[in-house]
Short mmCIF file of C-alpha atoms and ligand atoms in Angstrom, two decimals:
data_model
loop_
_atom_site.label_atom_id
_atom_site.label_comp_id
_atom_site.label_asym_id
_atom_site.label_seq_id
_atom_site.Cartn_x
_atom_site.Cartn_y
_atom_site.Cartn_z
CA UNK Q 1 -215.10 -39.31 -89.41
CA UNK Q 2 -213.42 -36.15 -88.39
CA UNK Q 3 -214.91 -33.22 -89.56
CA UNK Q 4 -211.46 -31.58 -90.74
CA UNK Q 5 -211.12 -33.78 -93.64
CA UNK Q 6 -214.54 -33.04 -95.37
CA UNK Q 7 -214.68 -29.61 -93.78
CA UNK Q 8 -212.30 -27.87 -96.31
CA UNK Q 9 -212.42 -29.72 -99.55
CA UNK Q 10 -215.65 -28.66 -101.60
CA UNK Q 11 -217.33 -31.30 -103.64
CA UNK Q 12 -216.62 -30.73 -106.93
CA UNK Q 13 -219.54 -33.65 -108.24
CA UNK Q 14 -222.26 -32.00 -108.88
CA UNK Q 15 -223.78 -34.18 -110.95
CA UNK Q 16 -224.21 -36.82 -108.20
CA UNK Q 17 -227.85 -37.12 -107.85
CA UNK Q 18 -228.09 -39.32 -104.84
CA UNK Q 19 -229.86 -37.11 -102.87
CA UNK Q 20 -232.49 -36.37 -105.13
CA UNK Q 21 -233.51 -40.32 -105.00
CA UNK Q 22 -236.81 -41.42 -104.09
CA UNK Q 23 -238.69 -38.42 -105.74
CA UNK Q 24 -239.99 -37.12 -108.77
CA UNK Q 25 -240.97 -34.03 -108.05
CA UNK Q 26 -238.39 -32.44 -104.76
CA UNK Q 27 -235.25 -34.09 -103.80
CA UNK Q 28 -235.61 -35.43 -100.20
CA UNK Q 29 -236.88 -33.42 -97.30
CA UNK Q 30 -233.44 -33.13 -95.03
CA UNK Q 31 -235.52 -30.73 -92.82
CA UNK Q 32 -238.57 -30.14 -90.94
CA UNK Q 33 -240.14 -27.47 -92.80
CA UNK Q 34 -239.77 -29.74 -95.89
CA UNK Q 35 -242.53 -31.36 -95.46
CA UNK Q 36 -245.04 -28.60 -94.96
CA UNK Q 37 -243.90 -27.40 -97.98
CA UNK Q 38 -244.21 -30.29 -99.69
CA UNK Q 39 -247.83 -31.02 -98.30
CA UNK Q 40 -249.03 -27.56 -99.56
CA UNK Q 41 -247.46 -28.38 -103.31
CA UNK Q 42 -249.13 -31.79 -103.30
CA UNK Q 43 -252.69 -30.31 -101.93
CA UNK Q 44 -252.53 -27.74 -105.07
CA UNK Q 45 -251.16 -30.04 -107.52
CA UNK Q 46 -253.46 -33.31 -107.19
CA UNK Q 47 -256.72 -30.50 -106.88
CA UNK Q 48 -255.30 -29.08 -110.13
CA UNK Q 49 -255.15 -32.26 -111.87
CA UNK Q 50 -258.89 -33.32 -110.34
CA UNK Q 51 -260.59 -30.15 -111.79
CA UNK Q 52 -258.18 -30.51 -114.80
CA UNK Q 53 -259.56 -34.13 -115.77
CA UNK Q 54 -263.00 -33.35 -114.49
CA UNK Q 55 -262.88 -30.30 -117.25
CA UNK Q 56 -260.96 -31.63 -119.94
CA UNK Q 57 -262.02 -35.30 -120.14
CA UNK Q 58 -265.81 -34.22 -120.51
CA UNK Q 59 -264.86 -31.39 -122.94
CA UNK Q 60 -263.30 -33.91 -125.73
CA UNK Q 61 -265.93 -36.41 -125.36
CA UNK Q 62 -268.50 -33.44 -126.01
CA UNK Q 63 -266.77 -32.07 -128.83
CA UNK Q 64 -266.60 -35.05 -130.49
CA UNK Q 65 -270.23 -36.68 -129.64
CA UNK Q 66 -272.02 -33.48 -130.11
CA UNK Q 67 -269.91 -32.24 -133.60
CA UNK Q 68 -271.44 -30.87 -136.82
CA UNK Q 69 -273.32 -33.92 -138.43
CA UNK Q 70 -275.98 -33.83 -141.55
CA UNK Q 71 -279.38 -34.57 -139.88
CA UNK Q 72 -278.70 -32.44 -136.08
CA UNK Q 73 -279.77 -28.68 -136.32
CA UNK Q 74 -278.29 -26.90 -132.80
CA UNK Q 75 -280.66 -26.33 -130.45
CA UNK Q 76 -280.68 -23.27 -127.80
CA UNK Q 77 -278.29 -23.26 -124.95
CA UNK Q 78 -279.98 -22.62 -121.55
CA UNK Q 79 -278.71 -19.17 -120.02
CA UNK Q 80 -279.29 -19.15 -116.63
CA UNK Q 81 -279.19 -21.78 -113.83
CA UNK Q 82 -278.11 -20.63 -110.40
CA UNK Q 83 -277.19 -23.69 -108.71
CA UNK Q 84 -274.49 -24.51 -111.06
CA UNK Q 85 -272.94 -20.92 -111.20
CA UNK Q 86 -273.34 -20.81 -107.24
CA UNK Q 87 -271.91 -24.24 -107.66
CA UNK Q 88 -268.46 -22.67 -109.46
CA UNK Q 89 -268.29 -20.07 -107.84
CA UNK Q 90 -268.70 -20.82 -104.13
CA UNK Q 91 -266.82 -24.28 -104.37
CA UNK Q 92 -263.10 -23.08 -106.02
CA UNK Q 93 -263.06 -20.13 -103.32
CA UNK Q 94 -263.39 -22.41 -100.40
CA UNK Q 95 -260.67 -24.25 -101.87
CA UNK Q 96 -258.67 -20.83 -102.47
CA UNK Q 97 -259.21 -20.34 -98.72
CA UNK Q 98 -257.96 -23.84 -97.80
CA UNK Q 99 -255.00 -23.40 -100.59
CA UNK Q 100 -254.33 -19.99 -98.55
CA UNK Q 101 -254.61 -20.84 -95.37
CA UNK Q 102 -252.14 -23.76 -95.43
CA UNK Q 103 -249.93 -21.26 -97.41
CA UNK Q 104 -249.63 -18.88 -94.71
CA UNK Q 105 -249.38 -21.58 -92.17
CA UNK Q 106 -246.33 -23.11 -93.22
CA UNK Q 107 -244.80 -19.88 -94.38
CA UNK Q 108 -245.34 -18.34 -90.68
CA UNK Q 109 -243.48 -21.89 -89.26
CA UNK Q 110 -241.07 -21.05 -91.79
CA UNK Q 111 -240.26 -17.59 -90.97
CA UNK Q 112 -240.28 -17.99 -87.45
CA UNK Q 113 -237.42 -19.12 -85.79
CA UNK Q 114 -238.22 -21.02 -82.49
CA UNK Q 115 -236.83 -19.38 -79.68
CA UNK Q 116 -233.25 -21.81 -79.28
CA UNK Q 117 -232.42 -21.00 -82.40
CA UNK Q 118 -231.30 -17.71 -81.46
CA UNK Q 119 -228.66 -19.61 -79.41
CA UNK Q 120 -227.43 -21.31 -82.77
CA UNK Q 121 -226.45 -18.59 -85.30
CA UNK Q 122 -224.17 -18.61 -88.29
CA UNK Q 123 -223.99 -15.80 -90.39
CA UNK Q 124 -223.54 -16.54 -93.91
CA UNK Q 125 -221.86 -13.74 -96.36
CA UNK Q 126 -222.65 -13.86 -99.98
CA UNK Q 127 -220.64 -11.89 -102.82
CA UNK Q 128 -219.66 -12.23 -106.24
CA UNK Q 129 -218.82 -15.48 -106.55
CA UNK Q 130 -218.88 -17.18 -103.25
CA UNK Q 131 -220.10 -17.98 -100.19
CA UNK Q 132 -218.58 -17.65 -96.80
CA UNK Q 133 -219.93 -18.83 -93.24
CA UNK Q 134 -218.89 -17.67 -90.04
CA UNK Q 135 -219.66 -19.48 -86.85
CA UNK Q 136 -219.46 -17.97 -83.35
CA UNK Q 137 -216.33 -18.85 -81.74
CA UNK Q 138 -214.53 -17.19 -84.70
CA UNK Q 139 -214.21 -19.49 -87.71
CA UNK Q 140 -214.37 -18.86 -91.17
CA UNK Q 141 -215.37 -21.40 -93.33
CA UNK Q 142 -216.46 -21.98 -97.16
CA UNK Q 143 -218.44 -25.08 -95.83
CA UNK Q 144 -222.01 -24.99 -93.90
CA UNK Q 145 -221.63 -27.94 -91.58
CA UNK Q 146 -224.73 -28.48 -89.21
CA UNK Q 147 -225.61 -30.30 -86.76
CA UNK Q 148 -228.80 -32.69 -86.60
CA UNK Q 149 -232.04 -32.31 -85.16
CA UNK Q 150 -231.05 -28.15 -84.10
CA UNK Q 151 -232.47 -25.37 -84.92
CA UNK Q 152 -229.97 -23.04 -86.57
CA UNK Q 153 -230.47 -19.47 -87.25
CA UNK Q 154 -228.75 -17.53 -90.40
CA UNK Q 155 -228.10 -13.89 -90.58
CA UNK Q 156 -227.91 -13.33 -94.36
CA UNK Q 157 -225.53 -10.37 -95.85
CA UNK Q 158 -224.23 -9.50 -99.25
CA UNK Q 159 -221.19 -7.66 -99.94
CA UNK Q 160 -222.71 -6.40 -103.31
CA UNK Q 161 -225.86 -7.20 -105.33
CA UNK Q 162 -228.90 -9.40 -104.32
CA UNK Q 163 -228.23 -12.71 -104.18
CA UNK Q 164 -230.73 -15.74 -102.89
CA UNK Q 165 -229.37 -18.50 -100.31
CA UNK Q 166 -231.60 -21.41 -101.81
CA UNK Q 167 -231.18 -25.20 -99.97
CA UNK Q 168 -233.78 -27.48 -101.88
CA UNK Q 169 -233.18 -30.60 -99.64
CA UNK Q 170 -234.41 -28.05 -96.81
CA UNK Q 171 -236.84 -26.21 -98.92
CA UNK Q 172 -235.22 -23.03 -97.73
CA UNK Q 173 -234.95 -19.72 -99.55
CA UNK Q 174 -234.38 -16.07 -98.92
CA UNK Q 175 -232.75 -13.52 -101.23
CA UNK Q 176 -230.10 -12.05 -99.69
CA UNK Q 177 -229.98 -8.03 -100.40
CA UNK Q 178 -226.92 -5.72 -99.77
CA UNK Q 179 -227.51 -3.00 -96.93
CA UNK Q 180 -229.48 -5.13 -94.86
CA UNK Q 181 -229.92 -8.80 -92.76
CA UNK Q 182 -232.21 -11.25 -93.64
CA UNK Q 183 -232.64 -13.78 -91.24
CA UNK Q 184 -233.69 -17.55 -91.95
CA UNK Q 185 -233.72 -20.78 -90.32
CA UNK Q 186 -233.65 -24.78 -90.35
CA UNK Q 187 -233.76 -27.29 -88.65
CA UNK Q 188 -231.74 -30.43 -90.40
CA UNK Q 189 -233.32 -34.00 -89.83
CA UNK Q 190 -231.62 -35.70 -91.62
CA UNK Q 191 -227.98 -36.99 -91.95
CA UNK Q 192 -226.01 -36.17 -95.76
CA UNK Q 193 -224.88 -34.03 -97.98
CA UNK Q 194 -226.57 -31.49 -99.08
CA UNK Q 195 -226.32 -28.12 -102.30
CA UNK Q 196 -227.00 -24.89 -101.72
CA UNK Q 197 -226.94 -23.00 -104.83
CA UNK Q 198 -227.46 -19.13 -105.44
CA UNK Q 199 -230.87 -18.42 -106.58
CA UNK Q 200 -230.71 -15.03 -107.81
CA UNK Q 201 -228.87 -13.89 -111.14
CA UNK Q 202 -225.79 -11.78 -109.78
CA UNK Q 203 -223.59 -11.99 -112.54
CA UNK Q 204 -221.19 -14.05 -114.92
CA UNK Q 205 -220.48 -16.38 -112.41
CA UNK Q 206 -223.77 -16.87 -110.63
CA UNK Q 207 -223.80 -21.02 -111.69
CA UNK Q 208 -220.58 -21.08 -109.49
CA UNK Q 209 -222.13 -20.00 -106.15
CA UNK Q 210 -222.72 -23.24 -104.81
CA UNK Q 211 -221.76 -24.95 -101.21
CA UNK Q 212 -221.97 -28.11 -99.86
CA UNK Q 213 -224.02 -27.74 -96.63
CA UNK Q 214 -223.37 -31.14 -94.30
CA UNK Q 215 -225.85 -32.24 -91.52
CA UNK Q 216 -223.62 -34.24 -89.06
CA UNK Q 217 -224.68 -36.59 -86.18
CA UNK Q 218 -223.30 -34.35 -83.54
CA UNK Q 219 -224.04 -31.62 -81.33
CA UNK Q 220 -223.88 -28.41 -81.61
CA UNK Q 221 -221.06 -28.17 -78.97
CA UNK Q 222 -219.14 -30.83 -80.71
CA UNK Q 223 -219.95 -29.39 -84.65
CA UNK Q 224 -218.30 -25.69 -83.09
CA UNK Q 225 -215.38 -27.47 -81.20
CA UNK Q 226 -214.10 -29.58 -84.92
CA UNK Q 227 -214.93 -26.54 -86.89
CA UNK Q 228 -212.01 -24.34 -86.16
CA UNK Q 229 -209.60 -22.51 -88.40
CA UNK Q 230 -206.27 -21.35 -87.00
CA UNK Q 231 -203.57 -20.07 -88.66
CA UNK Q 232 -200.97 -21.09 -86.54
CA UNK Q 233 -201.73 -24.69 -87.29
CA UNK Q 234 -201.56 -24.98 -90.51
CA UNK Q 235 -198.62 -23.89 -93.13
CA UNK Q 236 -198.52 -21.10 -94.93
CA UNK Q 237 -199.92 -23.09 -98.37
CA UNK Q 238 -202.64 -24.36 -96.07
CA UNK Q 239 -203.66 -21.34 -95.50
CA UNK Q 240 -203.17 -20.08 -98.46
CA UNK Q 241 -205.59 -22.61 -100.24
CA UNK Q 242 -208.10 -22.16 -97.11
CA UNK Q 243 -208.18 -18.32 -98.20
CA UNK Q 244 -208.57 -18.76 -101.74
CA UNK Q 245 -211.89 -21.40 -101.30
CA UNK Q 246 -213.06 -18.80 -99.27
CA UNK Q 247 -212.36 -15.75 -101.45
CA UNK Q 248 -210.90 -16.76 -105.28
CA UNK Q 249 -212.47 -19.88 -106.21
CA UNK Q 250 -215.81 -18.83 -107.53
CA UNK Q 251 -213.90 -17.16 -110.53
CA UNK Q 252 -209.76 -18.65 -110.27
CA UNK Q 253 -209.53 -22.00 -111.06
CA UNK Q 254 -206.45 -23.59 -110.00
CA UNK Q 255 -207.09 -26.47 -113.04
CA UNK Q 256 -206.99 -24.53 -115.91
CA UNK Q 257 -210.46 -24.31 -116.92
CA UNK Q 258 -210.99 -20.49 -117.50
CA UNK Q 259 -214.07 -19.49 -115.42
CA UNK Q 260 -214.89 -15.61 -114.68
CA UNK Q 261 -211.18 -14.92 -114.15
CA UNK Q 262 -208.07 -16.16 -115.48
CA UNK Q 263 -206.95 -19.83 -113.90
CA UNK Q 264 -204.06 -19.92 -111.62
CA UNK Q 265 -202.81 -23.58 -113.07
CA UNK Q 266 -198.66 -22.15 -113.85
CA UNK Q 267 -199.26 -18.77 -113.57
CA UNK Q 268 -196.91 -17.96 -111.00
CA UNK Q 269 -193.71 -16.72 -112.43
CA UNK Q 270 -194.64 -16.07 -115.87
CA UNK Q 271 -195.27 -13.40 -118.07
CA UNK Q 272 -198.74 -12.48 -118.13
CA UNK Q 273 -200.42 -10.14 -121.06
CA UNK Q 274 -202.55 -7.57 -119.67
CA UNK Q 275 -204.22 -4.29 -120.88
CA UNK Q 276 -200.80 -1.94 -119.74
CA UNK Q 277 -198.52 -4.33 -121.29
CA UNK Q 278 -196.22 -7.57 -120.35
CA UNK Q 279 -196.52 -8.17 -116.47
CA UNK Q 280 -194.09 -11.19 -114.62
CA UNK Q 281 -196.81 -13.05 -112.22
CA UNK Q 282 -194.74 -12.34 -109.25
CA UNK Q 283 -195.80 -11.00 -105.35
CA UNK Q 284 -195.94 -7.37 -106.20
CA UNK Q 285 -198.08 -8.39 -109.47
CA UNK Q 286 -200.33 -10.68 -106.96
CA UNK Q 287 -200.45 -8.10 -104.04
CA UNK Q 288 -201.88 -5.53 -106.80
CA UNK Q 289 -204.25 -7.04 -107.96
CA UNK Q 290 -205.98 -8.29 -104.86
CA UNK Q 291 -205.92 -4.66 -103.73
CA UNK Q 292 -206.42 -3.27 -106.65
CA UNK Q 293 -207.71 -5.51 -109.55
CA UNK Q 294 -208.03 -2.81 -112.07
CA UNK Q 295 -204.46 -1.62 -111.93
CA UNK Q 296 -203.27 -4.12 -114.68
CA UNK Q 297 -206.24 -6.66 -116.19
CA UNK Q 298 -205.53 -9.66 -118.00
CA UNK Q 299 -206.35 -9.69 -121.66
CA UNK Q 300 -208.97 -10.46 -123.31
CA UNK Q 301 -211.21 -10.74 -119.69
CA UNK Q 302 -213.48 -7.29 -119.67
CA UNK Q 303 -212.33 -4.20 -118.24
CA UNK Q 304 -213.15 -2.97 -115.84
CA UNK Q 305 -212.08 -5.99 -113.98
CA UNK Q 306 -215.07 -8.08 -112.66
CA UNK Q 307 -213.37 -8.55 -109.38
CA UNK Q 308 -213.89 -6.42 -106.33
CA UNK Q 309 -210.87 -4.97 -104.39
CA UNK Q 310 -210.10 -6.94 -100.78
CA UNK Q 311 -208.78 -4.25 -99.97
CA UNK Q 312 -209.85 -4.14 -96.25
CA UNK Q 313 -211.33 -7.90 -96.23
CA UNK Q 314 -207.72 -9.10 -96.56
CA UNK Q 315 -204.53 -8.64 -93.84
CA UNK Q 316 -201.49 -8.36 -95.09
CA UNK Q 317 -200.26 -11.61 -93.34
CA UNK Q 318 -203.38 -12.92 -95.45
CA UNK Q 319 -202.20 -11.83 -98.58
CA UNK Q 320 -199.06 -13.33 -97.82
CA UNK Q 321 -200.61 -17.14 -97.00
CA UNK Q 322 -202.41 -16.52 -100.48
CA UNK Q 323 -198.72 -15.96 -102.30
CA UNK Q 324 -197.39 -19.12 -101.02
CA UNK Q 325 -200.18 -21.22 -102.36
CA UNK Q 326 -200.85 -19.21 -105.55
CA UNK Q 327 -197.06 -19.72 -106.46
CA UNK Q 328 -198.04 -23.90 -106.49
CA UNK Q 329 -201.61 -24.21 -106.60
CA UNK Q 330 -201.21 -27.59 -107.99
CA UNK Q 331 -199.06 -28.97 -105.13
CU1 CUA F 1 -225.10 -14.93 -106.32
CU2 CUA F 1 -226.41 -15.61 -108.18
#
């Protein structure tokens, strides 16, 4: 299967839950670091439900065979015996230590990219609503599409608040905070696809920052030479709709479902109320309020608008592509 034909098209089923099969507490481990975290959940959880039985069980049984009866007068508690509070005291920290220790293991494997991975770096750009991924030779792409069995590095920016790039199948987290990089890493073992959701509250349309993430059965060579956007090869639409994954999606929806922004479903050409009166949904209208969103907001959506300006992240021949598919989103 080429790449190009799952490369652009977002899953919109997110209520499959095939990759979650086989597991009641994680979905599957798609990478190498899963399973040390996994290990370290397990170890605390089946020692917590040990000393939990071991406490409780005892504790009914006592309350009910040693209760209140006609006949029993209490007798005095003993107050001291050092064994047993050596016993309680000495036995949970080792197993703090152990709980600890395995802790800080995995989290060092974790934050510690192996060298080659600085060879394999995608940089991943979070904003209100969306997530973008560039890859080194140049392409821009809503999609993270990696390649099996190599270790890729992310560089983590936000364009605005804190966000958090969260992949469960790889058991990989990191917030992502505006003003600086973060830097994470994975290594995918296993073939599928795979959610990565936003894991930080950033706003109205937080639920909506989600990406499909596909581990492939290629190389790294052959995952940068199918993953290529360029204008010139597709039309104008296609570009068009390419930009407006990238950028619009998280709050436009082109179905008419109203999400943090007003859908584009037969917008184009009609008259549109907004807070300075009757606008006509034309190219100066859309040009605007990319560049400008607060110039003229739709009623009854909150003003100020939600939206940021692109003013700067957008070329005008960009703006343009985004016309031609925003007069027939539907087509
Ligand atoms: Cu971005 Cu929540």
């Amino acid at each position: 299967m080429s790449l190009d034909s799952v490369l652009w098209a977002q899953t919109e089923d997110y209520t499959n839950w095939s990759n979650w099969d086989g597991s009641y507490f994680f979905p599957q481990q798609a990478s190498d670091n899963a399973a040390a975290v996994d290990g370290t959940f397990d170890l605390i959880f089946w020692v917590s439900v040990f000393f939990f039985v071991l406490i409780v069980v005892p504790m009914v049984v006592f309350i009910v065979k040693y209760r209140r009866r006609p006949g029993y007068s209490p007798k005095p508690a003993q107050d001291h015996n050092l064994v047993l509070e050596l016993g309680w005291s000495v036995i949970p920290t080792l197993i703090l230590v152990l709980f600890f220790v395995k802790g800080v293991w995995g989290y060092m494997d974790m934050r510690t990219p192996p060298d080659e991975a600085s060879e394999y770096e995608i940089q991943a750009q979070a904003s209100q609503f969306s997530w973008k991924f560039t890859y080194p030779n140049g392409t821009v792409s809503p999609k993270l599409v990696l390649p099996i069995n190599t270790p890729v590095r992310f560089r983590l920016q936000s364009s605005d608040v804190i966000h958090s790039f969260f992949i469960p199948a790889f058991r990989l987290k990191h917030d992502v905070v505006p003003g600086r990089f973060g830097t994470a890493w994975v290594n995918p073992t296993r073939v599928g696809t795979y959610r990565l959701y936003c894991a930080e509250f950033c706003g109205d349309g937080h639920s909506l920052m989600r990406r499909d993430v596909e581990v492939v059965d290629k190389t790294w060579e052959e995952v940068m030479d199918e993953i290529k956007w360029k204008y010139e090869e597709h039309d104008a639409w296609g570009n068009g709709q390419h930009l407006y994954i990238l950028n619009c999606a998280g709050c436009h929806s082109v179905d008419g479902s109203t999400k943090t922004g007003p859908s584009f479903l037969d917008a184009w050409g009609t008259q549109r109320e907004t807070y300075s009166g009757s606008v006509l949904f034309d190219e100066n209208y859309a040009r605007e309020s990319i560049l400008d969103p607060n110039a003229k907001v739709r009623t009854p959506f909150p003003r100020p608008s939600a939206m940021p300006t692109f003013q700067g992240k957008l070329t005008e021949d960009e703006i343009n592509y985004l016309i031609e598919f925003l007069k027939d989103p539907a087509r």
